[in-house]
Coordinates of C-alpha atoms and ligand atoms in Angstrom, one line a residue:
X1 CA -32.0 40.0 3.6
X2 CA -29.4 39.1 1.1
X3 CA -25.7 40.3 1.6
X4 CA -25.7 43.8 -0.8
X5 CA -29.1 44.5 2.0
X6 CA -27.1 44.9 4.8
X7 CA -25.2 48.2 5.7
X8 CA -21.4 47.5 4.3
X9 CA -18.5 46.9 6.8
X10 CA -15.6 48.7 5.7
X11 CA -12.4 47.1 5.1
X12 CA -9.8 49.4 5.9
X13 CA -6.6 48.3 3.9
X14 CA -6.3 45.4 1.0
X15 CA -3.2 44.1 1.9
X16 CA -3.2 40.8 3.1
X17 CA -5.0 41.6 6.7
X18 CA -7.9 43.7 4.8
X19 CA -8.5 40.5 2.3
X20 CA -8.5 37.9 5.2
X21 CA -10.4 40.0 6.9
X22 CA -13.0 40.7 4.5
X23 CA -13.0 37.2 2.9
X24 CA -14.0 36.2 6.3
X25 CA -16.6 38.8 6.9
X26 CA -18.3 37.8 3.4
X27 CA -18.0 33.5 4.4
X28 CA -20.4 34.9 7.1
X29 CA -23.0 36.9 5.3
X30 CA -22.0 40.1 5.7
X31 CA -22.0 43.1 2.8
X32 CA -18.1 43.9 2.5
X33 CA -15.9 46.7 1.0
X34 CA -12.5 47.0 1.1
X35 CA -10.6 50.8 0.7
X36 CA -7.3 50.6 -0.6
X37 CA -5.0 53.2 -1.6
X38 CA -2.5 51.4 -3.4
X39 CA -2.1 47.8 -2.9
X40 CA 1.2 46.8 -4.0
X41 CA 3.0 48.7 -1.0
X42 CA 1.2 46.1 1.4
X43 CA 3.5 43.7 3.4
X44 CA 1.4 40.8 2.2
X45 CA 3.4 41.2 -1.0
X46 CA 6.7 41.6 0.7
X47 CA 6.8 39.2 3.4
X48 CA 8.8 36.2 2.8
X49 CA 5.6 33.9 3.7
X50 CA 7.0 31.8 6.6
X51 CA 4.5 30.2 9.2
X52 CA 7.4 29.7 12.0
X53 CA 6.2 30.6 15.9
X54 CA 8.7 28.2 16.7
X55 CA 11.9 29.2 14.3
X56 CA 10.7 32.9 15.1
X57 CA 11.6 32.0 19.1
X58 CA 8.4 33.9 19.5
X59 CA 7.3 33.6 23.5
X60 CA 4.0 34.0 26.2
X61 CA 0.9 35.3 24.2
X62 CA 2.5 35.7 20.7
X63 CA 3.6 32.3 20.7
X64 CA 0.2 31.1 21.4
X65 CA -1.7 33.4 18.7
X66 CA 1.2 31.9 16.6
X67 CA 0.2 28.4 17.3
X68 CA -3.5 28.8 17.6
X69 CA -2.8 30.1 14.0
X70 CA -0.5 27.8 12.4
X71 CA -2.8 25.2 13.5
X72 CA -5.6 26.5 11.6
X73 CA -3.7 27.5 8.7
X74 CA -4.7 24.0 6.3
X75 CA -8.2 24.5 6.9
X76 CA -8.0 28.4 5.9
X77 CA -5.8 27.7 3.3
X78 CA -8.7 25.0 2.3
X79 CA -11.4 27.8 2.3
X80 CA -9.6 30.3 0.2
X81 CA -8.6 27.5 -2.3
X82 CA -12.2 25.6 -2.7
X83 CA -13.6 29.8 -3.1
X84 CA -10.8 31.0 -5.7
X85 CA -10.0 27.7 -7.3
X86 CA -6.5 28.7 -7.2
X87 CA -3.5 27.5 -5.4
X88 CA -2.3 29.1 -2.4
X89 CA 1.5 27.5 -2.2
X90 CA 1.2 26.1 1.2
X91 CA 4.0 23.8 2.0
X92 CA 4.8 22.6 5.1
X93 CA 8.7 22.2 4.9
X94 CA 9.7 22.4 8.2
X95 CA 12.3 25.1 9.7
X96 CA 15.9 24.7 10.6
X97 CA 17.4 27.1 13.2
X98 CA 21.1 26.9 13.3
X99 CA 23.4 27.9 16.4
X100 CA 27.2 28.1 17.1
X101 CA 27.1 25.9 20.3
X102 CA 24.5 23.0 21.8
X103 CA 24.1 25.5 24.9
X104 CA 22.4 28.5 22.3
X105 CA 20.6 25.6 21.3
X106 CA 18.7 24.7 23.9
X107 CA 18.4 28.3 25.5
X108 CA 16.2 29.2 22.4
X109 CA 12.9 30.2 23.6
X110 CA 11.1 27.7 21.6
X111 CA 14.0 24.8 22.1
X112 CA 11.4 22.1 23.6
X113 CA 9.2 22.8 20.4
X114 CA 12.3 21.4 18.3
X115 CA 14.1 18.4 17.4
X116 CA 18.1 18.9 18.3
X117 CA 20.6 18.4 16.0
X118 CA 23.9 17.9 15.8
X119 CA 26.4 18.5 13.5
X120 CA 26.1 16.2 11.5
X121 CA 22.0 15.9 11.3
X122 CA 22.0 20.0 11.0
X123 CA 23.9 18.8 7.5
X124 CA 21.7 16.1 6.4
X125 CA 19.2 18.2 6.5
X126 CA 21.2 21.6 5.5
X127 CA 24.0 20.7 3.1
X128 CA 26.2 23.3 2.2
X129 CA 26.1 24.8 6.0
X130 CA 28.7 27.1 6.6
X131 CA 31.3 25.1 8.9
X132 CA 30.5 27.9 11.8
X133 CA 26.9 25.7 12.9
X134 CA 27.3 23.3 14.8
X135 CA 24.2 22.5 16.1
X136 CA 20.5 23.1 15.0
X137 CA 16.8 23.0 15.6
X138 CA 14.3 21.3 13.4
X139 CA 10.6 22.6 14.0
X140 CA 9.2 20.0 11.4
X141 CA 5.7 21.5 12.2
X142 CA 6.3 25.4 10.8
X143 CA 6.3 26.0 7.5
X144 CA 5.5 28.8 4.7
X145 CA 3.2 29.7 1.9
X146 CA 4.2 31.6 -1.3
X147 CA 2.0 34.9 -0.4
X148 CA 3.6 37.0 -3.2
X149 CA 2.5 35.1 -6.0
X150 CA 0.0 32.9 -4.9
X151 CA -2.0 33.7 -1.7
X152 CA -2.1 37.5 -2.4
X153 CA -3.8 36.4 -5.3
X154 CA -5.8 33.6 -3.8
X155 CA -7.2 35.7 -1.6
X156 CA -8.5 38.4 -3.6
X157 CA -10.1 36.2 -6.1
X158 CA -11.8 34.3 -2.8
X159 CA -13.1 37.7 -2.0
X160 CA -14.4 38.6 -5.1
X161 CA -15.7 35.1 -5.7
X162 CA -17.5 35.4 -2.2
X163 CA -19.1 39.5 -3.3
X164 CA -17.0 41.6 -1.6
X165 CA -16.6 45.2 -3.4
X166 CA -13.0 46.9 -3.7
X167 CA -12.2 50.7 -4.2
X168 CA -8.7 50.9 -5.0
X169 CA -6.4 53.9 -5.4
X170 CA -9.0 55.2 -2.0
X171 CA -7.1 56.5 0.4
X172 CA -8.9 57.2 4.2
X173 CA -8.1 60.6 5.5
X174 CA -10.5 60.4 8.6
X175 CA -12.4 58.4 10.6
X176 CA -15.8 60.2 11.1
X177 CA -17.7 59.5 14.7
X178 CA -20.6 61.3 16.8
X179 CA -20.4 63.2 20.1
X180 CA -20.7 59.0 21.7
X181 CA -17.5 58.0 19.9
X182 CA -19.5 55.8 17.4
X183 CA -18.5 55.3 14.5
X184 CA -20.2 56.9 11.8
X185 CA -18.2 56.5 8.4
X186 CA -15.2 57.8 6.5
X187 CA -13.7 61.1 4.6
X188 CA -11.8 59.1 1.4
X189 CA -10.1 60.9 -1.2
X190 CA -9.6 59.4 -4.5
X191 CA -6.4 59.6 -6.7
X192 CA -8.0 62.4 -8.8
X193 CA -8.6 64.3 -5.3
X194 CA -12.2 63.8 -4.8
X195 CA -13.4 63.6 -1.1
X196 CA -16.5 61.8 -0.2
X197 CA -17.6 60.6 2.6
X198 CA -18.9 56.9 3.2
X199 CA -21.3 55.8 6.2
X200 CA -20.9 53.3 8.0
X201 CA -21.4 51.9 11.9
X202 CA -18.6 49.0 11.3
X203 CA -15.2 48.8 9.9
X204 CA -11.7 47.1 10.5
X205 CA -8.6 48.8 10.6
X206 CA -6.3 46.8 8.6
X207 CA -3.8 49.6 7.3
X208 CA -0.6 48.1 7.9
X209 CA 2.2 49.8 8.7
X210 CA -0.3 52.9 8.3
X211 CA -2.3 52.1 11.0
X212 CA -1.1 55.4 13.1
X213 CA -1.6 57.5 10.9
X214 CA -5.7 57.2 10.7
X215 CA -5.5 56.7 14.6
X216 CA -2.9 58.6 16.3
X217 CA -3.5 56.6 19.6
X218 CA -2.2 53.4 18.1
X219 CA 1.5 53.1 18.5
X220 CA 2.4 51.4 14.9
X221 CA 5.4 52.1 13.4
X222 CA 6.9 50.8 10.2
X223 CA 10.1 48.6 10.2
X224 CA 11.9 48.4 6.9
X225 CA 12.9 45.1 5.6
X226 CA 14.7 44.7 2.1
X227 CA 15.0 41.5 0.6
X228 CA 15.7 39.2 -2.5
X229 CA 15.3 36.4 -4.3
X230 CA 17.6 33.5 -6.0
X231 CA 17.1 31.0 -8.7
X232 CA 18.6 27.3 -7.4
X233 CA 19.1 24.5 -8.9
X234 CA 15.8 22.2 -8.3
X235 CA 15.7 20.8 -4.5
X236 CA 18.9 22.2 -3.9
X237 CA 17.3 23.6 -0.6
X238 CA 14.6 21.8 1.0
X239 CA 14.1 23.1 4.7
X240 CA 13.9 26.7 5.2
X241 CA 17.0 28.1 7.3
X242 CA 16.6 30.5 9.7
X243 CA 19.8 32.5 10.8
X244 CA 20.0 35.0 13.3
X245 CA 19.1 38.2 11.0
X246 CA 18.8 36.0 7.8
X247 CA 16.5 33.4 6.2
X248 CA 16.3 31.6 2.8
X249 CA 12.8 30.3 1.9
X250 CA 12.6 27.5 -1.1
X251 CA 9.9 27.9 -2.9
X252 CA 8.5 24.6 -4.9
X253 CA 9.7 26.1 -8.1
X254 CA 13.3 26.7 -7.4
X255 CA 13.2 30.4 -6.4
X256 CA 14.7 30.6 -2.8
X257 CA 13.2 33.6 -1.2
X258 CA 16.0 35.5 1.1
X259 CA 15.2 38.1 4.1
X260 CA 15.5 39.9 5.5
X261 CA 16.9 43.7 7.1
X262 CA 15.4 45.0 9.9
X263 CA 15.5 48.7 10.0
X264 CA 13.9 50.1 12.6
X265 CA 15.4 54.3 11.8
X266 CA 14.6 53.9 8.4
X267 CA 10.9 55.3 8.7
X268 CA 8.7 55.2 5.5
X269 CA 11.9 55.6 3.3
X270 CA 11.4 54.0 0.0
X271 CA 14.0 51.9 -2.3
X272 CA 16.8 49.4 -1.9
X273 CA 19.9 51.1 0.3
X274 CA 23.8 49.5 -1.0
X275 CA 24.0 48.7 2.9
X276 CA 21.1 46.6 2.8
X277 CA 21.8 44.6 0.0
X278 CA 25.2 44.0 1.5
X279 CA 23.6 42.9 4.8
X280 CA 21.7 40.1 2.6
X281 CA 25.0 39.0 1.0
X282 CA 26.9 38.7 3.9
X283 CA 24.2 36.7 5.5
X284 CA 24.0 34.5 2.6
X285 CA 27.4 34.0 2.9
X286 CA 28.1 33.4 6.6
X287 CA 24.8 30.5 6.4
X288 CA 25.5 29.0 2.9
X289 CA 28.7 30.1 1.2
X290 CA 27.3 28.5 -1.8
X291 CA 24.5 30.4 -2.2
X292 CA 26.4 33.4 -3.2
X293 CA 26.7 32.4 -6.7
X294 CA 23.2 31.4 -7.4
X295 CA 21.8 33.9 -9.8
X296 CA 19.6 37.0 -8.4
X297 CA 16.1 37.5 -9.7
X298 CA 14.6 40.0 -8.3
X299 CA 15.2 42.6 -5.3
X300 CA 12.6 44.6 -3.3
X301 CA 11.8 46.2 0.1
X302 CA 8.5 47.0 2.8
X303 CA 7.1 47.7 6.5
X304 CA 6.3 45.8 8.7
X305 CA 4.1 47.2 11.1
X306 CA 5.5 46.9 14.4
X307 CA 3.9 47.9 17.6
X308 CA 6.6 48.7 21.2
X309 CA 6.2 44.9 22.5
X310 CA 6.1 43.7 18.6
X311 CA 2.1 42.3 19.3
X312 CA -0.7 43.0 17.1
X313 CA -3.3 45.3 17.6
X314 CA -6.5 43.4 18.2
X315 CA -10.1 44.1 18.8
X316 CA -12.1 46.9 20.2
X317 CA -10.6 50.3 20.2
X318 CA -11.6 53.9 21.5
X319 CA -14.1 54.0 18.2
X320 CA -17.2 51.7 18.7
X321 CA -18.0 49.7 16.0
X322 CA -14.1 50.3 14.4
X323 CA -12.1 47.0 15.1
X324 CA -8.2 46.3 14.9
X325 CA -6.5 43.9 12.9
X326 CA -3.3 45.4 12.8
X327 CA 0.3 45.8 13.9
X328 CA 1.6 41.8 13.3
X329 CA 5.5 42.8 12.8
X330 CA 7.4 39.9 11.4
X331 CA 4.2 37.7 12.1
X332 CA 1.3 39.0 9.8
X333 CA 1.7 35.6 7.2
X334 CA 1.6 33.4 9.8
X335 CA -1.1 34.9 12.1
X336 CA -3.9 36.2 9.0
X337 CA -5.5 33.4 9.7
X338 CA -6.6 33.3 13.7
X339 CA -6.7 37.5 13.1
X340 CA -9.4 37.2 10.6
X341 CA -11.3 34.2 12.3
X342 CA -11.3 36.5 15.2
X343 CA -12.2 40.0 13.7
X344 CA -14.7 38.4 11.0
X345 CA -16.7 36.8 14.5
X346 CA -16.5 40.0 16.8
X347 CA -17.2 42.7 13.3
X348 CA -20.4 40.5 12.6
X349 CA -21.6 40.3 16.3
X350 CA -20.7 36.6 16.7
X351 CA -19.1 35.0 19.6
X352 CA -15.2 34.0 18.5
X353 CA -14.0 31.0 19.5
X354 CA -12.7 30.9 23.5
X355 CA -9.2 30.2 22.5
X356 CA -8.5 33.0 20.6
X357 CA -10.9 35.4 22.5
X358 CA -8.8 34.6 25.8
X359 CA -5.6 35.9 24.4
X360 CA -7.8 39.8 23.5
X361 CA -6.4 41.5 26.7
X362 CA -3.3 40.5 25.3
X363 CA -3.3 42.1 22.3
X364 CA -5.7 45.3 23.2
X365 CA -4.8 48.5 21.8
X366 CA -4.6 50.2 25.2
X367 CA -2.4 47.9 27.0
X368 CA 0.5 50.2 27.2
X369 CA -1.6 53.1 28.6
Ligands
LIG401 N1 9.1 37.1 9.5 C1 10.3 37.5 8.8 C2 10.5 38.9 8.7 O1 9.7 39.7 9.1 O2 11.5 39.3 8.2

């Protein structure tokens, strides 16, 4: 049986989940579509593209996903690459957390991950550090990948490359299941108001921020996060910084990537806010004074999806045969590639690997009931 023979899985959500997801799915054989109702509101295009368990502080199970991840990251990266034939902007630059005393130092969570600095190394490696820092960790082993313009695009081209289908401007109004709670399709509606219904027996739920709203019982929420960009001079900024509240991302090119707010009242609320711009500036100014006057290029905002212990959703779920991959908060960059390893094995009846499968209670949709 070829591929197109087999019932499709449904992708649930092209952002960057729903593409990992279903780039995965098609590596193993299966038939895969992905619905998506409009793609550029994903947080795949939004996210500043930083692979950093360790910079993040991230602890217990999240810090392990985030590692099991990050260490798979090359070879996924590899995949996607060798099936697009397009670069993916992976760069392993290493992260820089800065601190006002030695003692914040080395209470960070993820301090024995990190190489200590000093004043004077947090310099060598920062120049330009506002005088406040005086002493810093370097997690040489995270890094970042340019998923706006590169993976995003990557991706999608890997999935096409690999047969998956795509309906775009599809939105999923209901998940449709018999008197068993199996699943047994989905109610879409396209953007000229057409309803149809599509069969299935397995899909993923990769719907972002969304999420809740197909499955009430799944405690996602979206947290806003505006941002910006800056054009530097060349290698003017060659370690990421990560403040508390702010982050600058170099990019190979020269563009320094700058993040981010984190509004958790601000709902689905659309558009840059005056406050949240001056947020950015003021935490450009309080890490790198310089960096004030390097030119803006362009300004935007999205939603993280964030889940009450900030975990993903991942797995089974009330629905047989509907799997999550959802709810990654500030982490979805870093962990789409252990997510998809995992959901690709479990959606197409394999047996996932025993590292990742260990840390499913973990991450199980009902945890909090
Ligand atoms: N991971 C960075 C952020 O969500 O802003």
């Amino acid at each position: 049986m070829t591929p197109s023979d087999h019932p499709a899985t449904l992708v649930l959500g092209g952002g960057l989940m729903g593409l990992a997801v279903a780039h995965q799915l098609a590596r193993r054989g299966e038939n895969v579509q992905v619905i998506s109702r409009r793609r550029s509101e994903a947080a795949g295009f939004v996210a500043a593209g930083m692979l950093a368990p360790h910079a993040e502080g991230l602890s217990g199970p999240l810090l392990q996903l985030g590692q099991l991840s990050l260490g798979r990251v090359s070879s996924w990266v590899a995949q996607i690459e060798a099936d697009s034939g397009l670069p993916c902007g992976l760069r392993t630059t290493g992260i820089v957390v800065p601190f006002r005393s030695e003692d914040e130092r080395d209470q960070y969570p993820t301090a024995a991950f990190g190489e200590p600095l000093n004043r004077a190394q947090l310099l060598q490696e920062l120049p330009g550090l506002a005088p406040s820092w005086t002493a810093g960790l370097l997690f040489a082993q995270d890094g970042q990948i340019d998923n706006r313009r590169q993976l995003m695009r990557a991706l999608e081209s890997a999935c096409v490359d690999r047969g998956v289908h795509f309906q775009e401007g599809v939105e999923v109004l209901d998940l449709l299941r018999d008197q068993n709670s199996r699943l047994k399709g989905v109610r879409t509606c396209d953007s000229e108001g057409h309803e149809t219904s599509l069969m299935c027996s397995t899909a993923v739920l990769c719907s972002g921020a969304w999420s809740g709203q197909l499955l009430p019982e799944l405690p996602v929420f979206p947290v806003k996060g505006q941002m910006l960009s800056l054009q530097t001079p060349r290698g003017a900024l060659r370690r990421v910084i990560f403040g508390p509240g702010t982050y600058l991302v170099p990019r190979e090119d020269g563009l320094v990537v700058v993040g981010a707010t984190s509004e958790r009242d601000a709902g689905f609320s659309e558009g840059l806010t005056p406050q949240g711009q001056t947020t950015l500036k003021q935490g450009i100014a309080a890490l790198l004074p310089e960096a004030i006057h390097w030119p803006p290029m362009e300004r935007w905002w999205g939603f993280r999806p964030c889940t009450p212990d900030e975990g993903p959703l991942l797995g089974a779920c009330a629905i047989q045969g509907l799997w999550l991959a959802c709810g990654h908060h500030r982490n979805g960059v870093l962990m789409a590639s252990a997510t998809s390893e995992l959901i690709a094995d479990l959606a197409s009846g394999g047996t996932p690997r025993s590292d990742l499968a260990a840390l499913l209670p973990s991450f199980s949709w009902d945890r909090w009931l």
